Amino acid sequence: MLKKLFFVAASLWTSVVLVLCLIRLDNTPQLNVVNLDKYIHSIFHFVFTMLWFLFFKLHFKKKNRFKPFIVAFLLSVSFGVLIELLQKYCTQSRSADVMDVLANMLGATLAVGLFYTLDSWKVLKKIS
């Protein structure tokens, strides 16, 4: 049941991120925060990596302790690169940005770091 819940949550979050990264944002209010979009990318991928990690932790069981971390991180980075390619080649109102990919990687890295620490402290043991 918990595995299914994490899968649904991760899939929904993936869909939300995809839509928000591809829609036209011309009429949204502009906040005067330097590099706000980079913070948003990091947050998107922090949550993305966290949710997929929780799913993969249950999916892979205890076969390999590191596999959920690696798969969630690589999925997040690949998804971020795919979104940038879609922005470049499939939208007229968005453009690709290497700094967005780096912000995505930062969010994914922070999520993996946090969950690795929590896993080392056995905080996530109940999720196994």
PDB file of C-alpha atoms in Angstrom:
ATOM      1  CA  MET A   1       0.000   0.000   0.000  1.00  0.00           C
ATOM      2  CA  LEU A   2       2.765   2.425   0.946  1.00  0.00           C
ATOM      3  CA  LYS A   3       4.684   1.576  -2.226  1.00  0.00           C
ATOM      4  CA  LYS A   4       1.610   2.411  -4.315  1.00  0.00           C
ATOM      5  CA  LEU A   5       1.114   5.696  -2.423  1.00  0.00           C
ATOM      6  CA  PHE A   6       4.715   6.766  -3.084  1.00  0.00           C
ATOM      7  CA  PHE A   7       4.388   5.780  -6.746  1.00  0.00           C
ATOM      8  CA  VAL A   8       1.220   7.852  -7.174  1.00  0.00           C
ATOM      9  CA  ALA A   9       2.726  10.828  -5.315  1.00  0.00           C
ATOM     10  CA  ALA A  10       5.952  10.667  -7.341  1.00  0.00           C
ATOM     11  CA  SER A  11       4.046  10.316 -10.621  1.00  0.00           C
ATOM     12  CA  LEU A  12       1.775  13.250  -9.800  1.00  0.00           C
ATOM     13  CA  TRP A  13       4.743  15.405  -8.800  1.00  0.00           C
ATOM     14  CA  THR A  14       6.525  14.437 -12.028  1.00  0.00           C
ATOM     15  CA  SER A  15       3.462  15.526 -14.017  1.00  0.00           C
ATOM     16  CA  VAL A  16       3.189  18.828 -12.137  1.00  0.00           C
ATOM     17  CA  VAL A  17       6.860  19.623 -12.735  1.00  0.00           C
ATOM     18  CA  LEU A  18       6.574  18.712 -16.420  1.00  0.00           C
ATOM     19  CA  VAL A  19       3.546  20.935 -16.957  1.00  0.00           C
ATOM     20  CA  LEU A  20       4.943  23.879 -14.986  1.00  0.00           C
ATOM     21  CA  CYS A  21       8.217  23.703 -16.890  1.00  0.00           C
ATOM     22  CA  LEU A  22       6.567  23.642 -20.311  1.00  0.00           C
ATOM     23  CA  ILE A  23       3.636  26.055 -20.026  1.00  0.00           C
ATOM     24  CA  ARG A  24       3.787  29.686 -21.038  1.00  0.00           C
ATOM     25  CA  LEU A  25       4.439  31.893 -17.995  1.00  0.00           C
ATOM     26  CA  ASP A  26       4.152  35.346 -19.556  1.00  0.00           C
ATOM     27  CA  ASN A  27       1.301  36.556 -17.343  1.00  0.00           C
ATOM     28  CA  THR A  28       2.606  35.357 -13.988  1.00  0.00           C
ATOM     29  CA  PRO A  29       3.557  37.987 -11.408  1.00  0.00           C
ATOM     30  CA  GLN A  30       7.277  38.696 -11.331  1.00  0.00           C
ATOM     31  CA  LEU A  31       9.044  38.642  -7.975  1.00  0.00           C
ATOM     32  CA  ASN A  32      12.240  40.596  -7.634  1.00  0.00           C
ATOM     33  CA  VAL A  33      14.394  37.714  -6.355  1.00  0.00           C
ATOM     34  CA  VAL A  34      17.739  37.072  -8.023  1.00  0.00           C
ATOM     35  CA  ASN A  35      17.830  33.594  -9.621  1.00  0.00           C
ATOM     36  CA  LEU A  36      14.386  32.685  -8.261  1.00  0.00           C
ATOM     37  CA  ASP A  37      13.899  30.187 -11.085  1.00  0.00           C
ATOM     38  CA  LYS A  38      17.048  28.323 -10.000  1.00  0.00           C
ATOM     39  CA  TYR A  39      15.697  27.988  -6.453  1.00  0.00           C
ATOM     40  CA  ILE A  40      12.429  26.705  -7.880  1.00  0.00           C
ATOM     41  CA  HIS A  41      14.262  24.158 -10.046  1.00  0.00           C
ATOM     42  CA  SER A  42      16.208  22.963  -7.004  1.00  0.00           C
ATOM     43  CA  ILE A  43      13.035  22.609  -4.945  1.00  0.00           C
ATOM     44  CA  PHE A  44      11.233  20.801  -7.775  1.00  0.00           C
ATOM     45  CA  HIS A  45      14.039  18.249  -8.068  1.00  0.00           C
ATOM     46  CA  PHE A  46      14.557  17.933  -4.320  1.00  0.00           C
ATOM     47  CA  VAL A  47      10.922  16.832  -3.946  1.00  0.00           C
ATOM     48  CA  PHE A  48      11.077  14.776  -7.174  1.00  0.00           C
ATOM     49  CA  THR A  49      14.140  12.856  -5.956  1.00  0.00           C
ATOM     50  CA  MET A  50      12.713  12.431  -2.463  1.00  0.00           C
ATOM     51  CA  LEU A  51       9.431  10.943  -3.681  1.00  0.00           C
ATOM     52  CA  TRP A  52      11.034   8.629  -6.218  1.00  0.00           C
ATOM     53  CA  PHE A  53      13.638   7.539  -3.650  1.00  0.00           C
ATOM     54  CA  LEU A  54      10.870   6.531  -1.230  1.00  0.00           C
ATOM     55  CA  PHE A  55       9.192   4.501  -3.970  1.00  0.00           C
ATOM     56  CA  PHE A  56      12.454   2.846  -5.067  1.00  0.00           C
ATOM     57  CA  LYS A  57      13.412   2.074  -1.473  1.00  0.00           C
ATOM     58  CA  LEU A  58      10.284  -0.066  -1.196  1.00  0.00           C
ATOM     59  CA  HIS A  59      10.561  -1.385  -4.754  1.00  0.00           C
ATOM     60  CA  PHE A  60      14.134  -2.669  -4.439  1.00  0.00           C
ATOM     61  CA  LYS A  61      13.687  -3.812  -0.811  1.00  0.00           C
ATOM     62  CA  LYS A  62      17.056  -4.562   0.746  1.00  0.00           C
ATOM     63  CA  LYS A  63      18.768  -5.981  -2.327  1.00  0.00           C
ATOM     64  CA  ASN A  64      21.181  -3.075  -2.528  1.00  0.00           C
ATOM     65  CA  ARG A  65      21.194  -0.201  -0.044  1.00  0.00           C
ATOM     66  CA  PHE A  66      22.537   2.294  -2.588  1.00  0.00           C
ATOM     67  CA  LYS A  67      20.370   1.389  -5.574  1.00  0.00           C
ATOM     68  CA  PRO A  68      17.365   3.597  -4.597  1.00  0.00           C
ATOM     69  CA  PHE A  69      19.701   6.589  -4.161  1.00  0.00           C
ATOM     70  CA  ILE A  70      21.395   6.064  -7.505  1.00  0.00           C
ATOM     71  CA  VAL A  71      18.222   5.368  -9.471  1.00  0.00           C
ATOM     72  CA  ALA A  72      16.303   8.317  -7.958  1.00  0.00           C
ATOM     73  CA  PHE A  73      19.237  10.676  -8.597  1.00  0.00           C
ATOM     74  CA  LEU A  74      19.766   9.529 -12.197  1.00  0.00           C
ATOM     75  CA  LEU A  75      16.027   9.686 -12.900  1.00  0.00           C
ATOM     76  CA  SER A  76      15.887  13.244 -11.580  1.00  0.00           C
ATOM     77  CA  VAL A  77      18.887  14.406 -13.592  1.00  0.00           C
ATOM     78  CA  SER A  78      17.649  12.668 -16.757  1.00  0.00           C
ATOM     79  CA  PHE A  79      14.176  14.125 -16.318  1.00  0.00           C
ATOM     80  CA  GLY A  80      15.681  17.601 -15.833  1.00  0.00           C
ATOM     81  CA  VAL A  81      17.737  17.297 -19.010  1.00  0.00           C
ATOM     82  CA  LEU A  82      14.689  16.019 -20.906  1.00  0.00           C
ATOM     83  CA  ILE A  83      12.663  19.024 -19.773  1.00  0.00           C
ATOM     84  CA  GLU A  84      15.385  21.406 -20.952  1.00  0.00           C
ATOM     85  CA  LEU A  85      15.460  19.678 -24.355  1.00  0.00           C
ATOM     86  CA  LEU A  86      11.670  19.875 -24.570  1.00  0.00           C
ATOM     87  CA  GLN A  87      11.825  23.579 -23.696  1.00  0.00           C
ATOM     88  CA  LYS A  88      14.374  24.169 -26.439  1.00  0.00           C
ATOM     89  CA  TYR A  89      12.801  22.106 -29.210  1.00  0.00           C
ATOM     90  CA  CYS A  90       9.082  21.889 -28.394  1.00  0.00           C
ATOM     91  CA  THR A  91       8.114  25.284 -26.980  1.00  0.00           C
ATOM     92  CA  GLN A  92       8.289  28.794 -28.322  1.00  0.00           C
ATOM     93  CA  SER A  93       7.989  30.591 -24.997  1.00  0.00           C
ATOM     94  CA  ARG A  94      10.695  28.684 -23.072  1.00  0.00           C
ATOM     95  CA  SER A  95      14.383  28.116 -23.646  1.00  0.00           C
ATOM     96  CA  ALA A  96      16.953  25.616 -22.430  1.00  0.00           C
ATOM     97  CA  ASP A  97      19.428  26.671 -19.760  1.00  0.00           C
ATOM     98  CA  VAL A  98      22.456  24.713 -18.539  1.00  0.00           C
ATOM     99  CA  MET A  99      22.172  26.518 -15.191  1.00  0.00           C
ATOM    100  CA  ASP A 100      18.690  25.014 -14.776  1.00  0.00           C
ATOM    101  CA  VAL A 101      20.212  21.546 -15.169  1.00  0.00           C
ATOM    102  CA  LEU A 102      22.791  22.390 -12.507  1.00  0.00           C
ATOM    103  CA  ALA A 103      20.035  23.681 -10.205  1.00  0.00           C
ATOM    104  CA  ASN A 104      18.128  20.435 -10.805  1.00  0.00           C
ATOM    105  CA  MET A 105      21.240  18.453  -9.915  1.00  0.00           C
ATOM    106  CA  LEU A 106      21.709  20.509  -6.759  1.00  0.00           C
ATOM    107  CA  GLY A 107      18.167  19.727  -5.618  1.00  0.00           C
ATOM    108  CA  ALA A 108      18.637  16.026  -6.382  1.00  0.00           C
ATOM    109  CA  THR A 109      22.004  15.972  -4.602  1.00  0.00           C
ATOM    110  CA  LEU A 110      20.548  17.643  -1.503  1.00  0.00           C
ATOM    111  CA  ALA A 111      17.695  15.112  -1.407  1.00  0.00           C
ATOM    112  CA  VAL A 112      20.081  12.172  -1.750  1.00  0.00           C
ATOM    113  CA  GLY A 113      22.361  13.641   0.915  1.00  0.00           C
ATOM    114  CA  LEU A 114      19.492  14.179   3.346  1.00  0.00           C
ATOM    115  CA  PHE A 115      17.998  10.732   2.771  1.00  0.00           C
ATOM    116  CA  TYR A 116      21.400   9.033   2.936  1.00  0.00           C
ATOM    117  CA  THR A 117      21.957  10.685   6.307  1.00  0.00           C
ATOM    118  CA  LEU A 118      18.487   9.700   7.527  1.00  0.00           C
ATOM    119  CA  ASP A 119      19.024   6.157   6.247  1.00  0.00           C
ATOM    120  CA  SER A 120      22.399   5.961   8.022  1.00  0.00           C
ATOM    121  CA  TRP A 121      20.723   7.036  11.257  1.00  0.00           C
ATOM    122  CA  LYS A 122      18.096   4.296  10.690  1.00  0.00           C
ATOM    123  CA  VAL A 123      15.324   6.917  10.592  1.00  0.00           C
ATOM    124  CA  LEU A 124      13.978   5.384   7.369  1.00  0.00           C
ATOM    125  CA  LYS A 125      14.023   1.833   8.729  1.00  0.00           C
ATOM    126  CA  LYS A 126      10.243   1.826   9.179  1.00  0.00           C
ATOM    127  CA  ILE A 127       9.788   2.435   5.446  1.00  0.00           C
ATOM    128  CA  SER A 128      11.616  -0.747   4.408  1.00  0.00           C
TER     129      SER A 128
END
